[in-house]
Coordinates of C-alpha atoms in Angstrom, one line a residue:
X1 CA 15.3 25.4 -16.8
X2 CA 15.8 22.2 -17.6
X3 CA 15.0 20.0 -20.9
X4 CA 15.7 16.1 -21.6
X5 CA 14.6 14.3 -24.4
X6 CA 14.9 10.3 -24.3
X7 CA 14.4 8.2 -27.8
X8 CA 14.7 4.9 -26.8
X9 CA 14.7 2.9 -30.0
X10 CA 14.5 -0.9 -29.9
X11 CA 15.6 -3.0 -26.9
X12 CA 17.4 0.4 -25.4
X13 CA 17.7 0.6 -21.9
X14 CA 17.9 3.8 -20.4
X15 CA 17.8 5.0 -16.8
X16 CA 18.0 8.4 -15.2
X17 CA 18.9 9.5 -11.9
X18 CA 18.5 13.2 -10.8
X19 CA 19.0 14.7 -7.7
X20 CA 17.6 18.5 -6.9
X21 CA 19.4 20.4 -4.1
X22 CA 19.0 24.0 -5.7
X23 CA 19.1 26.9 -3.1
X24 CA 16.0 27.9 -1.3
X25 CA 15.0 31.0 -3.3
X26 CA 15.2 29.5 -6.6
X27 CA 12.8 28.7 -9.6
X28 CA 13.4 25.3 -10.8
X29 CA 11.3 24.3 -14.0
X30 CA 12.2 20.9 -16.1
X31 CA 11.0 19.0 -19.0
X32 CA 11.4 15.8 -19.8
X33 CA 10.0 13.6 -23.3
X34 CA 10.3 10.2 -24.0
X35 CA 9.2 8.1 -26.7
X36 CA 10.1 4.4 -26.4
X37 CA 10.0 1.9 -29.1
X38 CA 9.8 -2.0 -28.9
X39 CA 10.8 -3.5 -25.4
X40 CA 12.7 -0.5 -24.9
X41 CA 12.9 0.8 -21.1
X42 CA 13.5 3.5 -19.3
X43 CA 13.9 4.1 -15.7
X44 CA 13.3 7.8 -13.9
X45 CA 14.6 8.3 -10.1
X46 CA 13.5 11.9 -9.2
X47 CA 14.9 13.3 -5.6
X48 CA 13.1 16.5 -5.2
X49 CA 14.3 18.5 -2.1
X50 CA 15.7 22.2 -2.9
X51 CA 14.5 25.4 -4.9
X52 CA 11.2 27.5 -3.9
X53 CA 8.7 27.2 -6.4
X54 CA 9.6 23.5 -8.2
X55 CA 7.5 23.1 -11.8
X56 CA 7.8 19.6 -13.3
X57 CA 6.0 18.7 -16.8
X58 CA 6.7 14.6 -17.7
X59 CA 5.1 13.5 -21.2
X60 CA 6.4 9.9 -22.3
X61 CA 4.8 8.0 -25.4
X62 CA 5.4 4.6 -25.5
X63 CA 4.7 3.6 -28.7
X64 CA 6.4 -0.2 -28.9
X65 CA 5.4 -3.0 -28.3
X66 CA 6.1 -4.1 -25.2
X67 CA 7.8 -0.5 -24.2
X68 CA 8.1 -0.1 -20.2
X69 CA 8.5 3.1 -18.3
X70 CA 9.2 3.2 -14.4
X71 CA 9.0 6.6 -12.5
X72 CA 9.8 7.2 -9.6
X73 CA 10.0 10.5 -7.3
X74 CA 10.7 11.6 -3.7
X75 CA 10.1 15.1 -2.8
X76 CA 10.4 16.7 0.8
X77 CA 8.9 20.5 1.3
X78 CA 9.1 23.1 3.8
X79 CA 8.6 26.9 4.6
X80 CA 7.1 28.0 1.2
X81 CA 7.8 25.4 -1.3
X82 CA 5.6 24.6 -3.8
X83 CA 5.7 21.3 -6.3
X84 CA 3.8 21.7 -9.3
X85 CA 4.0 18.3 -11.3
X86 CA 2.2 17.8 -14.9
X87 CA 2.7 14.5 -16.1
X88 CA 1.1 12.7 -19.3
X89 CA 1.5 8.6 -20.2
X90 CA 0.2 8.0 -23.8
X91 CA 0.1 4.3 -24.2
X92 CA 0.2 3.3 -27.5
X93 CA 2.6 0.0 -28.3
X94 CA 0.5 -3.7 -27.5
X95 CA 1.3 -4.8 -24.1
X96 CA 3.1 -1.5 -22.9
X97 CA 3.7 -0.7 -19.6
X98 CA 4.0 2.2 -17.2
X99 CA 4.5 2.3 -13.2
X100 CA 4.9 5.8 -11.4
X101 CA 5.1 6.0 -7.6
X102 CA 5.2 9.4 -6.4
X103 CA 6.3 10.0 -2.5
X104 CA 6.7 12.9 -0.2
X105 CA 5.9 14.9 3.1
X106 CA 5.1 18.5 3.1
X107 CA 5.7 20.8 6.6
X108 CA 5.0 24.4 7.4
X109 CA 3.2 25.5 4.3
X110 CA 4.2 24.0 1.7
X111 CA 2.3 22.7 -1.0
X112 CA 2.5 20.2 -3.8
X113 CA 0.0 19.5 -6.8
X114 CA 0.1 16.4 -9.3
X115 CA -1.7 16.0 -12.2
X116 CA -1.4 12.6 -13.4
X117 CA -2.7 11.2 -17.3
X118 CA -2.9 7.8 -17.8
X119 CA -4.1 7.5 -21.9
X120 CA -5.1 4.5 -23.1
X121 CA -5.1 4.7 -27.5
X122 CA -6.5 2.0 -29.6
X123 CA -3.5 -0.7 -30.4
X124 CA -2.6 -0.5 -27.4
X125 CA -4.2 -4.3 -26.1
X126 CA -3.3 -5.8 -22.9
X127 CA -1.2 -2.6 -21.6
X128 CA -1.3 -1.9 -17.8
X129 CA -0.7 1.6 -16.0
X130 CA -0.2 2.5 -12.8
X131 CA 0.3 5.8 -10.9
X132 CA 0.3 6.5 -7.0
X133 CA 0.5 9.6 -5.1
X134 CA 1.1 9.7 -1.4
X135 CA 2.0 12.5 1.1
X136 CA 2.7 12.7 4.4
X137 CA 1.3 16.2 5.8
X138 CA 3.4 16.9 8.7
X139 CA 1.5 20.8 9.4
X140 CA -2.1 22.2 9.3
X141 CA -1.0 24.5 7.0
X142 CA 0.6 22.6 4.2
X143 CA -1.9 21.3 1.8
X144 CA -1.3 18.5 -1.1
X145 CA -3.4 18.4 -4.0
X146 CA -4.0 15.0 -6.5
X147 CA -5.1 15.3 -9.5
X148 CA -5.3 11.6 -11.3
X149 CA -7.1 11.7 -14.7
X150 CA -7.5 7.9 -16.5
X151 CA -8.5 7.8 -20.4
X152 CA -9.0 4.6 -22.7
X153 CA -10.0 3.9 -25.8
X154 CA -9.1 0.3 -26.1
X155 CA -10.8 -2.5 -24.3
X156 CA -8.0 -4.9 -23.2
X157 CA -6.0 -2.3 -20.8
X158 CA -5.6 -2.0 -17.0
X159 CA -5.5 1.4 -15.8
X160 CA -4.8 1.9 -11.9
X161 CA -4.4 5.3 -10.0
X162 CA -4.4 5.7 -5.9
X163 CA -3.4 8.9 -4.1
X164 CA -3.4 9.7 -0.5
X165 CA -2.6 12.6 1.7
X166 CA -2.6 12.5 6.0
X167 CA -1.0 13.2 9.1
X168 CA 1.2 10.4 10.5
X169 CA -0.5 7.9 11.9
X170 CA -1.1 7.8 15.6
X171 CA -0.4 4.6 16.3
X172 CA 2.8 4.2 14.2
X173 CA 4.4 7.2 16.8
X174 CA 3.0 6.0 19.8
X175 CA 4.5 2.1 18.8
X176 CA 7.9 4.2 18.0
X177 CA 7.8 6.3 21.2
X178 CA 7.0 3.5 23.4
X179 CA 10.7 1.9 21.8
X180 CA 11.9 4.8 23.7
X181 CA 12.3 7.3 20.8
X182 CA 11.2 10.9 20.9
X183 CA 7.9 12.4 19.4
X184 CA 10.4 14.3 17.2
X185 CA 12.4 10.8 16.6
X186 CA 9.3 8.8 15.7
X187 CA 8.5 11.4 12.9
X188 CA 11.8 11.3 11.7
X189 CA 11.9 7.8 11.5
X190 CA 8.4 7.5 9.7
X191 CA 9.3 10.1 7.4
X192 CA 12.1 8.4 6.5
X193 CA 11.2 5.1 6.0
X194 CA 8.8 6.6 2.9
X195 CA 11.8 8.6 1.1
X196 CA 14.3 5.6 1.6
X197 CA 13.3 3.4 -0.9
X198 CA 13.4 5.6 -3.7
X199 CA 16.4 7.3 -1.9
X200 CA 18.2 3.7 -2.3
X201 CA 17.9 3.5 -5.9
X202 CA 20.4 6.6 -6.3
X203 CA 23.7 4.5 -7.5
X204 CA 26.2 6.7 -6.2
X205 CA 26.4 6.2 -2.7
X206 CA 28.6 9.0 -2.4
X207 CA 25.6 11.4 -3.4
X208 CA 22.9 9.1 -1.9
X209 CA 24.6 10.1 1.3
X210 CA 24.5 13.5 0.9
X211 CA 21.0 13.1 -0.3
X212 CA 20.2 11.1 3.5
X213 CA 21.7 14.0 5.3
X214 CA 19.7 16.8 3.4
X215 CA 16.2 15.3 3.8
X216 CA 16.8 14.6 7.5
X217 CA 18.0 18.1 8.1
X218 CA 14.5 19.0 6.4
X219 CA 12.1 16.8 8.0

């Protein structure tokens, strides 16, 4: 189980990188609060690729003005796993903003679920949100559910949500194979190339590596 709580006060800003490579028969569950005051910042990278049954809950107030918040995760599933994610954005703070981008691909049958809030309070005038779900289904049997919820109460706010969930596209792998790769290569490659550029953002190379070579050996 784990728990992190972030108070950024004024101008603070924070990042946090985690990577998740627990063993295959584990329960993973985290928390993670954050209230952010004015202009304060904080960044999330999420890599999500070990333990069984994965159980995320994300609550962040911003409550300054100006306050930012960027989220990203990456998650990769096979066998069994499952990937419960909660998460709740309460915009309060004048011209606050949020940005989560949420990417994965789910094989055998596994499954992942996201539930994402996007609250607009009154104060909180010319605030923008954005959240965006996409997974790559890579078997019949795995199954991806999105679950994007937008609230407001104030007039001046832009609220955007998009999720999406789908095989691989055909023509991408037959563009791939006819460059002389494999099926198998193609969906590698494809897979890839949606992990990578949360992936990147990892700042020790050293573990970014690692990170590479475990995904790959999952897809």
């Amino acid at each position: 189980h784990l728990l992190t709580e972030v108070k950024g006060e004024e101008n603070a800003n924070i990042t946090i990188h985690k990577v998740q490579l627990l063993g295959s028969e584990t329960q993973h569950i985290e928390h993670r609060y954050a209230s952010l005051a004015d202009s304060a910042s904080v960044q999330y990278v999420n890599v999500e690729l070990g333990g069984k049954e994965n159980i995320y809950y994300y609550e962040t107030t911003l409550g300054g003005v100006e306050s930012n918040i960027d989220h990203d995760l990456a998650y990769l599933g096979n066998d069994n796993q499952r990937f419960d994610i909660s998460l709740i954005m309460t915009h309060k703070g004048r011209k606050s903003t949020s940005n989560m981008k949420w990417g994965g691909a789910l094989s055998d049958a596994s499954k992942k679920t996201f539930r994402g809030t996007l609250d607009f309070l009154q104060g909180s005038v010319a605030s923008e949100g954005g959240e965006e779900d996409t997974c790559l289904l890579l078997s019949d049997k795995a199954k991806s559910i999105s679950l994007p919820l937008l609230l407001c109460k104030e007039d001046n706010v832009v609220g955007n949500h998009a999720a999406s969930a789908g095989q691989l596209e055909a023509n991408k792998l037959f563009y791939l194979m006819s460059r002389g790769f494999s099926e198998s290569e193609a969906k590698h490659i494809l897979v890839e190339s949606m992990l990578r550029p949360i992936i990147d953002k990892i700042e020790d190379e050293e573990l970014g590596a690692k990170v590479l070579d475990v995904a790959r050996g999952k897809i």
